[in-house]
Amino acid sequence: MLRPLIVNRGYQFDQSPGGECLRAFLSAMDKGKWDSMVYASDRPPLVEPMPGYVKLVHEKRMVRYIAGVIRRVLLPDLTWLPGYEWWSWGKATVNEVVNDITSGSVKPDYIHSVAFPVASHWAALKVKKATGLPWVMQFYDPWADNPYRPFKTKWLKKRDWAMEREAVEAADLIIHNNEAIAQLWRERYGDEIGKKIAVLPLTVPMPDTAVEENTHKSGDTLTVSHIGNFMLNRTSQPFIRAVAVLLDRHSEYREKLRINYIGMVTEPEKELIKMNGLSEVFNLTGSISAEACVEYYKKSDLFLAIDGVNKDNLFLPSKILKYLYFRRPILGITPKGSVLDGELRRSGHTSIANSDMESIVEYLERAMTDYDSLLRFNHDYWHRFEPRNVVDAYGDLVERMLFNN
């Protein structure tokens, strides 16, 4: 029996892609082999029912509000080191974990932290220093390479790099979800640390209902869905402009095209939709529960995945895991060479650069008139992310860490 002590602030959060993936991962663990304990935040809304292996640590809401003021009025960098979540939740979590280990109420074999946020790793680092337990540091999103932590000062960014290095040197096993960032880290930190780095796919939670057969035919109303949030430079504006061009060329498609945006949409995107007279084509639903999303997955004919244009596109968007499971064509709008670009090409889906609006228009024309030609993708590729397969691979990594060193 292996007893991991898992530190992840958002494990029980509703509408959290990372929490959803991690919950699916733990749910797939054989209870005869694994006895997990999770320390998470109590910030609502939370997914119910609450499992017995989850211990919620109170998060100070006021710290979040103070961090918001600092970002807007003072210097955003101050809220990234290692994140306001460390001050609102992480420090208390370290005290809680160390007290539980010292008292014997929990007897873990090792620590396993999952980020984002980075505060989960920083808390685990403090626990390791206090207990000496082996530590698995797993990334769903990057640390210092994350462009959505926009530092303005070189000195504080340098401090961010130093904090990442401190954690990297202390960890016993480092897990990334794609080879691109794993290789970047091997080059950055050298051979000794490189030996600690492994790649483990994300997990996709399996819906209770089976995937319905794809019965869409060319000429039917085409339903396109993006299920996830837009933010900063992760924007769908090139896609919106492509839709406007498509309908300008083919006005007859207006009654045959429906686009669902499930999740946050930026104000510039909303304005662009309105300005191009597309309000009746785009359905802006806002954020809904994972359970409610299932109906949108089931009734979609085509999925949309969009990356931001960043120096290094090291993210594997968790949204494509369910896209792959529901076995519909995927249109990826992403820089060439990104992680998303690679996954879509390997699975037989389509990837188009953010700046290539004409190719997006041509793809949508093809979806409207020759839908069957989009179905030549690997319908079994989703098994790569199936929880039980990922758990088996994870077990091998942990056993090597614990028993082969």
mmCIF file of C-alpha atoms in Angstrom:
data_model
loop_
_atom_site.group_PDB
_atom_site.id
_atom_site.type_symbol
_atom_site.label_atom_id
_atom_site.label_comp_id
_atom_site.label_asym_id
_atom_site.label_seq_id
_atom_site.Cartn_x
_atom_site.Cartn_y
_atom_site.Cartn_z
ATOM 1 C CA MET A 1 0.000 0.000 0.000
ATOM 2 C CA LEU A 2 1.388 3.378 -1.057
ATOM 3 C CA ARG A 3 0.280 6.484 0.852
ATOM 4 C CA PRO A 4 0.721 9.748 -1.073
ATOM 5 C CA LEU A 5 0.056 13.053 0.667
ATOM 6 C CA ILE A 6 -1.256 15.320 -2.079
ATOM 7 C CA VAL A 7 -1.073 19.108 -1.872
ATOM 8 C CA ASN A 8 -3.299 20.917 -4.377
ATOM 9 C CA ARG A 9 -5.243 24.046 -3.553
ATOM 10 C CA GLY A 10 -7.926 23.586 -6.224
ATOM 11 C CA TYR A 11 -8.575 19.859 -5.899
ATOM 12 C CA GLN A 12 -12.196 20.274 -4.840
ATOM 13 C CA PHE A 13 -12.962 23.477 -6.752
ATOM 14 C CA ASP A 14 -15.978 23.419 -9.024
ATOM 15 C CA GLN A 15 -15.243 24.600 -12.606
ATOM 16 C CA SER A 16 -11.505 23.940 -12.165
ATOM 17 C CA PRO A 17 -9.958 22.041 -15.113
ATOM 18 C CA GLY A 18 -6.917 21.104 -13.039
ATOM 19 C CA GLY A 19 -9.039 19.955 -10.117
ATOM 20 C CA GLU A 20 -11.208 17.921 -12.469
ATOM 21 C CA CYS A 21 -8.170 16.175 -13.992
ATOM 22 C CA LEU A 22 -6.639 15.414 -10.597
ATOM 23 C CA ARG A 23 -9.942 14.108 -9.219
ATOM 24 C CA ALA A 24 -10.214 11.758 -12.190
ATOM 25 C CA PHE A 25 -6.652 10.591 -11.555
ATOM 26 C CA LEU A 26 -7.235 9.775 -7.898
ATOM 27 C CA SER A 27 -10.588 8.157 -8.613
ATOM 28 C CA ALA A 28 -8.823 5.703 -10.942
ATOM 29 C CA MET A 29 -6.377 4.580 -8.252
ATOM 30 C CA ASP A 30 -6.813 1.008 -7.025
ATOM 31 C CA LYS A 31 -7.896 1.337 -3.401
ATOM 32 C CA GLY A 32 -6.050 -1.874 -2.627
ATOM 33 C CA LYS A 33 -2.761 -0.272 -3.656
ATOM 34 C CA TRP A 34 -3.196 3.433 -2.930
ATOM 35 C CA ASP A 35 -4.281 5.250 0.229
ATOM 36 C CA SER A 36 -4.234 8.962 -0.627
ATOM 37 C CA MET A 37 -4.721 12.031 1.530
ATOM 38 C CA VAL A 38 -5.421 15.401 -0.128
ATOM 39 C CA TYR A 39 -4.994 18.860 1.417
ATOM 40 C CA ALA A 40 -7.010 21.466 -0.496
ATOM 41 C CA SER A 41 -8.658 24.858 -0.100
ATOM 42 C CA ASP A 42 -12.165 25.396 1.265
ATOM 43 C CA ARG A 43 -12.866 28.294 -1.092
ATOM 44 C CA PRO A 44 -16.381 27.833 -2.569
ATOM 45 C CA PRO A 45 -17.984 26.689 -4.764
ATOM 46 C CA LEU A 46 -16.821 23.137 -4.044
ATOM 47 C CA VAL A 47 -17.716 19.851 -5.682
ATOM 48 C CA GLU A 48 -19.956 17.714 -3.508
ATOM 49 C CA PRO A 49 -20.009 15.155 -1.983
ATOM 50 C CA MET A 50 -16.719 15.676 -0.158
ATOM 51 C CA PRO A 51 -14.525 12.528 -0.201
ATOM 52 C CA GLY A 52 -13.238 11.272 3.124
ATOM 53 C CA TYR A 53 -9.630 11.493 1.934
ATOM 54 C CA VAL A 54 -9.864 15.268 1.384
ATOM 55 C CA LYS A 55 -8.979 17.679 4.185
ATOM 56 C CA LEU A 56 -9.952 21.281 3.539
ATOM 57 C CA VAL A 57 -7.710 24.014 4.911
ATOM 58 C CA HIS A 58 -9.377 27.371 5.402
ATOM 59 C CA GLU A 59 -8.384 30.014 2.863
ATOM 60 C CA LYS A 60 -8.324 33.654 3.947
ATOM 61 C CA ARG A 61 -10.601 35.419 1.466
ATOM 62 C CA MET A 62 -9.336 38.880 2.403
ATOM 63 C CA VAL A 63 -5.842 38.075 1.068
ATOM 64 C CA ARG A 64 -7.339 37.515 -2.370
ATOM 65 C CA TYR A 65 -8.990 40.941 -2.321
ATOM 66 C CA ILE A 66 -5.787 42.607 -1.119
ATOM 67 C CA ALA A 67 -3.869 40.878 -3.946
ATOM 68 C CA GLY A 68 -6.425 42.207 -6.427
ATOM 69 C CA VAL A 69 -5.845 45.756 -5.219
ATOM 70 C CA ILE A 70 -2.056 45.313 -5.400
ATOM 71 C CA ARG A 71 -2.293 44.075 -8.992
ATOM 72 C CA ARG A 72 -4.371 47.037 -10.071
ATOM 73 C CA VAL A 73 -2.880 49.849 -8.014
ATOM 74 C CA LEU A 74 0.687 48.898 -7.065
ATOM 75 C CA LEU A 75 2.858 46.174 -8.643
ATOM 76 C CA PRO A 76 1.355 42.877 -9.918
ATOM 77 C CA ASP A 77 4.728 41.129 -9.497
ATOM 78 C CA LEU A 78 4.272 41.134 -5.720
ATOM 79 C CA THR A 79 1.294 38.778 -6.055
ATOM 80 C CA TRP A 80 3.217 36.159 -8.075
ATOM 81 C CA LEU A 81 5.952 35.266 -5.575
ATOM 82 C CA PRO A 82 5.003 32.444 -5.271
ATOM 83 C CA GLY A 83 1.415 33.666 -5.539
ATOM 84 C CA TYR A 84 -1.128 35.248 -3.207
ATOM 85 C CA GLU A 85 -2.428 31.686 -2.652
ATOM 86 C CA TRP A 86 0.647 31.004 -0.537
ATOM 87 C CA TRP A 87 -0.357 33.724 1.906
ATOM 88 C CA SER A 88 -4.079 32.963 1.831
ATOM 89 C CA TRP A 89 -3.832 29.161 2.021
ATOM 90 C CA GLY A 90 -0.326 27.697 1.614
ATOM 91 C CA LYS A 91 1.249 28.691 4.928
ATOM 92 C CA ALA A 92 -1.704 27.346 6.902
ATOM 93 C CA THR A 93 -1.570 24.138 4.872
ATOM 94 C CA VAL A 94 2.081 23.583 5.750
ATOM 95 C CA ASN A 95 1.248 23.931 9.459
ATOM 96 C CA GLU A 96 -1.713 21.561 9.092
ATOM 97 C CA VAL A 97 0.264 18.907 7.232
ATOM 98 C CA VAL A 98 3.303 19.010 9.524
ATOM 99 C CA ASN A 99 1.101 18.828 12.629
ATOM 100 C CA ASP A 100 -0.788 15.831 11.213
ATOM 101 C CA ILE A 101 2.442 14.009 10.352
ATOM 102 C CA THR A 102 4.023 14.811 13.726
ATOM 103 C CA SER A 103 0.950 13.607 15.621
ATOM 104 C CA GLY A 104 0.790 10.430 13.553
ATOM 105 C CA SER A 105 -2.752 11.054 12.301
ATOM 106 C CA VAL A 106 -1.393 10.700 8.763
ATOM 107 C CA LYS A 107 1.579 8.543 7.812
ATOM 108 C CA PRO A 108 2.471 9.300 4.203
ATOM 109 C CA ASP A 109 5.176 7.590 2.182
ATOM 110 C CA TYR A 110 5.788 10.693 0.107
ATOM 111 C CA ILE A 111 4.492 14.168 -0.800
ATOM 112 C CA HIS A 112 2.914 14.909 -4.170
ATOM 113 C CA SER A 113 2.109 18.495 -5.147
ATOM 114 C CA VAL A 114 0.274 19.562 -8.289
ATOM 115 C CA ALA A 115 0.284 23.094 -9.703
ATOM 116 C CA PHE A 116 -1.080 25.500 -10.875
ATOM 117 C CA PRO A 117 -0.991 27.525 -8.597
ATOM 118 C CA VAL A 118 2.710 27.536 -7.729
ATOM 119 C CA ALA A 119 1.758 27.965 -4.058
ATOM 120 C CA SER A 120 0.902 24.248 -3.952
ATOM 121 C CA HIS A 121 4.544 23.433 -4.809
ATOM 122 C CA TRP A 122 5.920 26.022 -2.405
ATOM 123 C CA ALA A 123 3.856 24.518 0.413
ATOM 124 C CA ALA A 124 5.082 21.016 -0.484
ATOM 125 C CA LEU A 125 8.687 22.276 -0.497
ATOM 126 C CA LYS A 126 8.247 23.537 3.067
ATOM 127 C CA VAL A 127 6.719 20.192 4.117
ATOM 128 C CA LYS A 128 9.643 18.309 2.587
ATOM 129 C CA LYS A 129 12.135 20.472 4.440
ATOM 130 C CA ALA A 130 10.268 19.869 7.702
ATOM 131 C CA THR A 131 9.775 16.105 7.300
ATOM 132 C CA GLY A 132 12.424 14.841 4.877
ATOM 133 C CA LEU A 133 9.797 12.879 2.930
ATOM 134 C CA PRO A 134 10.346 12.201 -0.796
ATOM 135 C CA TRP A 135 8.561 14.735 -2.997
ATOM 136 C CA VAL A 136 6.861 14.420 -6.380
ATOM 137 C CA MET A 137 6.381 17.807 -8.067
ATOM 138 C CA GLN A 138 3.844 17.588 -10.917
ATOM 139 C CA PHE A 139 3.016 20.397 -13.346
ATOM 140 C CA TYR A 140 -0.234 20.919 -15.202
ATOM 141 C CA ASP A 141 0.923 24.439 -16.136
ATOM 142 C CA PRO A 142 4.530 25.776 -16.164
ATOM 143 C CA TRP A 143 6.104 27.821 -13.362
ATOM 144 C CA ALA A 144 8.544 30.521 -14.496
ATOM 145 C CA ASP A 145 7.734 29.826 -18.160
ATOM 146 C CA ASN A 146 4.091 30.738 -17.600
ATOM 147 C CA PRO A 147 3.280 33.871 -19.675
ATOM 148 C CA TYR A 148 0.093 34.435 -17.697
ATOM 149 C CA ARG A 149 2.181 35.571 -14.717
ATOM 150 C CA PRO A 150 3.292 38.822 -16.389
ATOM 151 C CA PHE A 151 6.230 40.207 -14.395
ATOM 152 C CA LYS A 152 7.075 43.860 -14.946
ATOM 153 C CA THR A 153 10.361 43.999 -13.020
ATOM 154 C CA LYS A 154 13.525 42.065 -13.864
ATOM 155 C CA TRP A 155 14.562 41.738 -10.225
ATOM 156 C CA LEU A 156 11.346 40.064 -9.105
ATOM 157 C CA LYS A 157 11.291 37.851 -12.199
ATOM 158 C CA LYS A 158 14.833 36.800 -11.341
ATOM 159 C CA ARG A 159 13.561 35.908 -7.897
ATOM 160 C CA ASP A 160 10.821 33.820 -9.528
ATOM 161 C CA TRP A 161 13.447 31.863 -11.471
ATOM 162 C CA ALA A 162 15.407 31.343 -8.245
ATOM 163 C CA MET A 163 12.334 29.982 -6.465
ATOM 164 C CA GLU A 164 11.680 27.552 -9.305
ATOM 165 C CA ARG A 165 15.286 26.350 -9.139
ATOM 166 C CA GLU A 166 15.090 25.881 -5.361
ATOM 167 C CA ALA A 167 12.019 23.665 -5.763
ATOM 168 C CA VAL A 168 13.539 21.754 -8.698
ATOM 169 C CA GLU A 169 16.676 20.938 -6.727
ATOM 170 C CA ALA A 170 14.670 19.730 -3.716
ATOM 171 C CA ALA A 171 12.145 17.562 -5.587
ATOM 172 C CA ASP A 172 12.812 13.833 -5.987
ATOM 173 C CA LEU A 173 10.600 13.360 -9.053
ATOM 174 C CA ILE A 174 9.418 16.076 -11.465
ATOM 175 C CA ILE A 175 6.478 15.327 -13.750
ATOM 176 C CA HIS A 176 5.490 17.372 -16.801
ATOM 177 C CA ASN A 177 2.540 16.663 -19.074
ATOM 178 C CA ASN A 178 4.375 17.020 -22.388
ATOM 179 C CA GLU A 179 7.804 16.363 -23.832
ATOM 180 C CA ALA A 180 8.381 19.957 -24.997
ATOM 181 C CA ILE A 181 8.651 21.437 -21.511
ATOM 182 C CA ALA A 182 10.371 18.335 -20.140
ATOM 183 C CA GLN A 183 13.146 18.728 -22.716
ATOM 184 C CA LEU A 184 13.359 22.469 -22.060
ATOM 185 C CA TRP A 185 13.919 21.742 -18.363
ATOM 186 C CA ARG A 186 16.533 19.062 -19.074
ATOM 187 C CA GLU A 187 18.483 21.622 -21.076
ATOM 188 C CA ARG A 188 17.956 24.330 -18.481
ATOM 189 C CA TYR A 189 18.899 22.365 -15.371
ATOM 190 C CA GLY A 190 21.385 19.808 -16.669
ATOM 191 C CA ASP A 191 21.828 16.060 -16.595
ATOM 192 C CA GLU A 192 21.531 15.422 -12.857
ATOM 193 C CA ILE A 193 18.186 17.148 -12.502
ATOM 194 C CA GLY A 194 17.207 15.847 -15.937
ATOM 195 C CA LYS A 195 17.266 12.325 -14.512
ATOM 196 C CA LYS A 196 14.426 13.336 -12.170
ATOM 197 C CA ILE A 197 12.184 14.612 -14.976
ATOM 198 C CA ALA A 198 9.445 12.417 -16.458
ATOM 199 C CA VAL A 199 6.466 12.941 -18.763
ATOM 200 C CA LEU A 200 3.007 11.751 -17.724
ATOM 201 C CA PRO A 201 -0.120 12.590 -19.750
ATOM 202 C CA LEU A 202 -2.987 14.463 -18.172
ATOM 203 C CA THR A 203 -6.079 12.457 -17.314
ATOM 204 C CA VAL A 204 -9.547 12.868 -18.765
ATOM 205 C CA PRO A 205 -12.534 12.193 -16.480
ATOM 206 C CA MET A 206 -14.895 9.770 -18.157
ATOM 207 C CA PRO A 207 -18.570 10.804 -18.359
ATOM 208 C CA ASP A 208 -21.156 8.332 -17.117
ATOM 209 C CA THR A 209 -22.838 8.167 -20.524
ATOM 210 C CA ALA A 210 -21.327 6.576 -23.598
ATOM 211 C CA VAL A 211 -20.313 8.700 -26.583
ATOM 212 C CA GLU A 212 -23.179 8.986 -29.016
ATOM 213 C CA GLU A 213 -22.634 8.067 -32.652
ATOM 214 C CA ASN A 214 -21.746 11.001 -34.890
ATOM 215 C CA THR A 215 -24.715 11.348 -37.235
ATOM 216 C CA HIS A 216 -23.982 14.845 -38.579
ATOM 217 C CA LYS A 217 -24.200 15.222 -42.358
ATOM 218 C CA SER A 218 -23.091 18.026 -44.637
ATOM 219 C CA GLY A 219 -25.928 20.502 -45.011
ATOM 220 C CA ASP A 220 -27.172 20.024 -41.432
ATOM 221 C CA THR A 221 -26.766 22.838 -38.923
ATOM 222 C CA LEU A 222 -23.135 22.748 -37.777
ATOM 223 C CA THR A 223 -22.597 23.203 -34.029
ATOM 224 C CA VAL A 224 -19.098 24.356 -33.053
ATOM 225 C CA SER A 225 -18.144 24.492 -29.359
ATOM 226 C CA HIS A 226 -15.279 25.990 -27.403
ATOM 227 C CA ILE A 227 -15.443 24.720 -23.807
ATOM 228 C CA GLY A 228 -12.969 26.631 -21.653
ATOM 229 C CA ASN A 229 -11.931 30.177 -20.814
ATOM 230 C CA PHE A 230 -10.446 32.922 -22.967
ATOM 231 C CA MET A 231 -8.043 35.356 -21.290
ATOM 232 C CA LEU A 232 -5.331 37.895 -22.097
ATOM 233 C CA ASN A 233 -3.718 36.815 -25.388
ATOM 234 C CA ARG A 234 -5.562 33.503 -25.491
ATOM 235 C CA THR A 235 -8.213 35.074 -27.665
ATOM 236 C CA SER A 236 -10.632 33.874 -30.323
ATOM 237 C CA GLN A 237 -10.608 37.134 -32.287
ATOM 238 C CA PRO A 238 -8.988 35.510 -35.388
ATOM 239 C CA PHE A 239 -11.733 32.876 -35.348
ATOM 240 C CA ILE A 240 -14.504 35.484 -34.960
ATOM 241 C CA ARG A 241 -13.111 37.438 -37.912
ATOM 242 C CA ALA A 242 -12.947 34.222 -39.955
ATOM 243 C CA VAL A 243 -16.616 33.511 -39.178
ATOM 244 C CA ALA A 244 -17.502 37.041 -40.324
ATOM 245 C CA VAL A 245 -15.662 36.478 -43.619
ATOM 246 C CA LEU A 246 -17.303 33.068 -44.063
ATOM 247 C CA LEU A 247 -20.807 34.480 -43.651
ATOM 248 C CA ASP A 248 -20.020 37.440 -45.879
ATOM 249 C CA ARG A 249 -19.075 35.013 -48.637
ATOM 250 C CA HIS A 250 -21.858 32.534 -47.894
ATOM 251 C CA SER A 251 -24.863 34.288 -46.399
ATOM 252 C CA GLU A 252 -26.823 31.022 -46.672
ATOM 253 C CA TYR A 253 -24.638 29.540 -43.897
ATOM 254 C CA ARG A 254 -25.946 32.023 -41.319
ATOM 255 C CA GLU A 255 -28.930 29.801 -40.492
ATOM 256 C CA LYS A 256 -26.756 26.663 -40.523
ATOM 257 C CA LEU A 257 -23.969 27.649 -38.131
ATOM 258 C CA ARG A 258 -24.158 27.770 -34.327
ATOM 259 C CA ILE A 259 -21.127 28.474 -32.136
ATOM 260 C CA ASN A 260 -21.078 27.824 -28.382
ATOM 261 C CA TYR A 261 -18.615 29.601 -26.105
ATOM 262 C CA ILE A 262 -18.751 27.856 -22.719
ATOM 263 C CA GLY A 263 -16.656 29.746 -20.178
ATOM 264 C CA MET A 264 -15.223 33.235 -19.822
ATOM 265 C CA VAL A 265 -15.110 35.484 -22.883
ATOM 266 C CA THR A 266 -13.171 38.755 -22.973
ATOM 267 C CA GLU A 267 -14.860 42.100 -23.572
ATOM 268 C CA PRO A 268 -12.981 42.684 -26.876
ATOM 269 C CA GLU A 269 -14.328 39.355 -28.133
ATOM 270 C CA LYS A 270 -17.870 40.257 -27.143
ATOM 271 C CA GLU A 271 -17.525 43.613 -28.878
ATOM 272 C CA LEU A 272 -16.130 41.986 -32.036
ATOM 273 C CA ILE A 273 -19.046 39.543 -32.178
ATOM 274 C CA LYS A 274 -21.526 42.395 -31.811
ATOM 275 C CA MET A 275 -19.727 44.664 -34.299
ATOM 276 C CA ASN A 276 -19.838 41.954 -36.991
ATOM 277 C CA GLY A 277 -23.507 41.202 -36.435
ATOM 278 C CA LEU A 278 -22.818 37.693 -35.155
ATOM 279 C CA SER A 279 -24.798 37.746 -31.913
ATOM 280 C CA GLU A 280 -27.330 35.261 -33.269
ATOM 281 C CA VAL A 281 -24.573 32.886 -34.390
ATOM 282 C CA PHE A 282 -22.537 32.888 -31.136
ATOM 283 C CA ASN A 283 -24.055 31.512 -27.938
ATOM 284 C CA LEU A 284 -22.121 32.949 -24.973
ATOM 285 C CA THR A 285 -23.087 30.675 -22.104
ATOM 286 C CA GLY A 286 -20.550 31.687 -19.474
ATOM 287 C CA SER A 287 -19.059 29.344 -16.878
ATOM 288 C CA ILE A 288 -21.089 26.254 -15.985
ATOM 289 C CA SER A 289 -20.408 23.057 -14.057
ATOM 290 C CA ALA A 290 -18.491 20.146 -15.524
ATOM 291 C CA GLU A 291 -21.671 18.087 -15.441
ATOM 292 C CA ALA A 292 -23.592 20.707 -17.415
ATOM 293 C CA CYS A 293 -20.788 20.834 -19.985
ATOM 294 C CA VAL A 294 -21.405 17.207 -20.910
ATOM 295 C CA GLU A 295 -24.553 18.114 -22.845
ATOM 296 C CA TYR A 296 -22.562 20.596 -24.938
ATOM 297 C CA TYR A 297 -19.891 18.002 -25.643
ATOM 298 C CA LYS A 298 -22.552 15.533 -26.759
ATOM 299 C CA LYS A 299 -24.402 17.865 -29.115
ATOM 300 C CA SER A 300 -21.323 19.404 -30.759
ATOM 301 C CA ASP A 301 -20.266 18.529 -34.301
ATOM 302 C CA LEU A 302 -16.907 20.290 -34.120
ATOM 303 C CA PHE A 303 -14.664 21.414 -31.251
ATOM 304 C CA LEU A 304 -12.524 24.548 -31.151
ATOM 305 C CA ALA A 305 -9.192 24.774 -29.272
ATOM 306 C CA ILE A 306 -7.260 28.068 -29.178
ATOM 307 C CA ASP A 307 -3.773 28.875 -27.876
ATOM 308 C CA GLY A 308 -2.334 32.256 -27.038
ATOM 309 C CA VAL A 309 0.595 33.525 -29.095
ATOM 310 C CA ASN A 310 3.488 33.215 -26.660
ATOM 311 C CA LYS A 311 7.261 32.932 -26.957
ATOM 312 C CA ASP A 312 7.032 29.272 -25.934
ATOM 313 C CA ASN A 313 3.690 27.468 -26.159
ATOM 314 C CA LEU A 314 4.291 24.818 -23.509
ATOM 315 C CA PHE A 315 0.691 24.333 -22.409
ATOM 316 C CA LEU A 316 -1.371 21.219 -23.074
ATOM 317 C CA PRO A 317 -4.937 22.608 -22.894
ATOM 318 C CA SER A 318 -6.951 20.251 -20.701
ATOM 319 C CA LYS A 319 -10.038 20.945 -22.805
ATOM 320 C CA ILE A 320 -8.761 18.757 -25.632
ATOM 321 C CA LEU A 321 -8.823 15.681 -23.395
ATOM 322 C CA LYS A 322 -12.602 15.568 -23.447
ATOM 323 C CA TYR A 323 -12.657 16.744 -27.036
ATOM 324 C CA LEU A 324 -10.679 13.620 -27.918
ATOM 325 C CA TYR A 325 -12.941 11.407 -25.814
ATOM 326 C CA PHE A 326 -16.110 12.620 -27.538
ATOM 327 C CA ARG A 327 -14.549 11.852 -30.927
ATOM 328 C CA ARG A 328 -15.555 14.856 -32.981
ATOM 329 C CA PRO A 329 -13.245 16.819 -35.321
ATOM 330 C CA ILE A 330 -11.080 19.435 -33.591
ATOM 331 C CA LEU A 331 -9.961 22.736 -35.092
ATOM 332 C CA GLY A 332 -6.900 24.035 -33.278
ATOM 333 C CA ILE A 333 -5.856 27.667 -33.701
ATOM 334 C CA THR A 334 -2.339 27.759 -32.324
ATOM 335 C CA PRO A 335 1.234 28.730 -33.221
ATOM 336 C CA LYS A 336 3.131 26.165 -35.254
ATOM 337 C CA GLY A 337 5.275 23.932 -33.054
ATOM 338 C CA SER A 338 3.154 24.387 -29.916
ATOM 339 C CA VAL A 339 2.229 21.429 -27.700
ATOM 340 C CA LEU A 340 -1.357 21.715 -28.894
ATOM 341 C CA ASP A 341 -0.195 21.755 -32.522
ATOM 342 C CA GLY A 342 1.770 18.548 -31.956
ATOM 343 C CA GLU A 343 -1.064 16.692 -30.211
ATOM 344 C CA LEU A 344 -3.593 17.624 -32.881
ATOM 345 C CA ARG A 345 -1.308 16.582 -35.737
ATOM 346 C CA ARG A 346 -0.430 13.279 -34.053
ATOM 347 C CA SER A 347 -4.106 12.479 -33.518
ATOM 348 C CA GLY A 348 -5.112 13.417 -37.067
ATOM 349 C CA HIS A 349 -6.969 16.655 -36.285
ATOM 350 C CA THR A 350 -6.381 20.108 -37.791
ATOM 351 C CA SER A 351 -4.032 22.841 -36.547
ATOM 352 C CA ILE A 352 -3.951 26.339 -38.097
ATOM 353 C CA ALA A 353 -1.782 29.309 -37.114
ATOM 354 C CA ASN A 354 -3.533 32.174 -35.295
ATOM 355 C CA SER A 355 -2.629 34.592 -38.087
ATOM 356 C CA ASP A 356 -3.854 32.378 -40.947
ATOM 357 C CA MET A 357 -7.446 33.600 -41.156
ATOM 358 C CA GLU A 358 -7.933 32.410 -44.744
ATOM 359 C CA SER A 359 -7.154 28.808 -43.771
ATOM 360 C CA ILE A 360 -9.649 29.043 -40.911
ATOM 361 C CA VAL A 361 -12.305 30.234 -43.372
ATOM 362 C CA GLU A 362 -11.465 27.385 -45.759
ATOM 363 C CA TYR A 363 -11.690 24.846 -42.941
ATOM 364 C CA LEU A 364 -15.140 26.117 -41.936
ATOM 365 C CA GLU A 365 -16.270 25.965 -45.576
ATOM 366 C CA ARG A 366 -15.116 22.360 -45.665
ATOM 367 C CA ALA A 367 -16.961 21.604 -42.408
ATOM 368 C CA MET A 368 -20.153 23.004 -43.910
ATOM 369 C CA THR A 369 -19.916 21.226 -47.274
ATOM 370 C CA ASP A 370 -17.755 18.102 -46.779
ATOM 371 C CA TYR A 371 -18.020 17.226 -43.093
ATOM 372 C CA ASP A 372 -17.199 13.530 -43.591
ATOM 373 C CA SER A 373 -13.708 14.468 -44.803
ATOM 374 C CA LEU A 374 -12.951 15.762 -41.277
ATOM 375 C CA LEU A 375 -13.589 12.378 -39.674
ATOM 376 C CA ARG A 376 -10.288 10.789 -40.693
ATOM 377 C CA PHE A 377 -8.655 11.192 -37.299
ATOM 378 C CA ASN A 378 -7.516 8.647 -34.704
ATOM 379 C CA HIS A 379 -10.707 7.873 -32.789
ATOM 380 C CA ASP A 380 -8.748 5.891 -30.165
ATOM 381 C CA TYR A 381 -6.167 8.576 -29.328
ATOM 382 C CA TRP A 382 -8.066 9.479 -26.141
ATOM 383 C CA HIS A 383 -6.897 6.224 -24.517
ATOM 384 C CA ARG A 384 -3.506 7.895 -24.042
ATOM 385 C CA PHE A 385 -5.172 10.104 -21.405
ATOM 386 C CA GLU A 386 -7.427 7.467 -19.837
ATOM 387 C CA PRO A 387 -7.055 7.629 -16.031
ATOM 388 C CA ARG A 388 -6.310 3.952 -15.417
ATOM 389 C CA ASN A 389 -3.517 3.977 -18.017
ATOM 390 C CA VAL A 390 -2.007 7.153 -16.558
ATOM 391 C CA VAL A 391 -2.221 5.776 -13.005
ATOM 392 C CA ASP A 392 -0.344 2.619 -14.049
ATOM 393 C CA ALA A 393 2.465 4.700 -15.552
ATOM 394 C CA TYR A 394 2.515 6.932 -12.463
ATOM 395 C CA GLY A 395 2.822 3.905 -10.181
ATOM 396 C CA ASP A 396 5.943 2.792 -12.035
ATOM 397 C CA LEU A 397 7.507 6.240 -11.631
ATOM 398 C CA VAL A 398 6.762 6.412 -7.906
ATOM 399 C CA GLU A 399 8.080 2.910 -7.204
ATOM 400 C CA ARG A 400 11.333 3.734 -8.972
ATOM 401 C CA MET A 401 11.619 6.929 -6.920
ATOM 402 C CA LEU A 402 10.953 5.184 -3.600
ATOM 403 C CA PHE A 403 12.708 1.863 -4.020
ATOM 404 C CA ASN A 404 15.423 2.259 -6.665
ATOM 405 C CA ASN A 405 17.318 5.242 -5.233
#
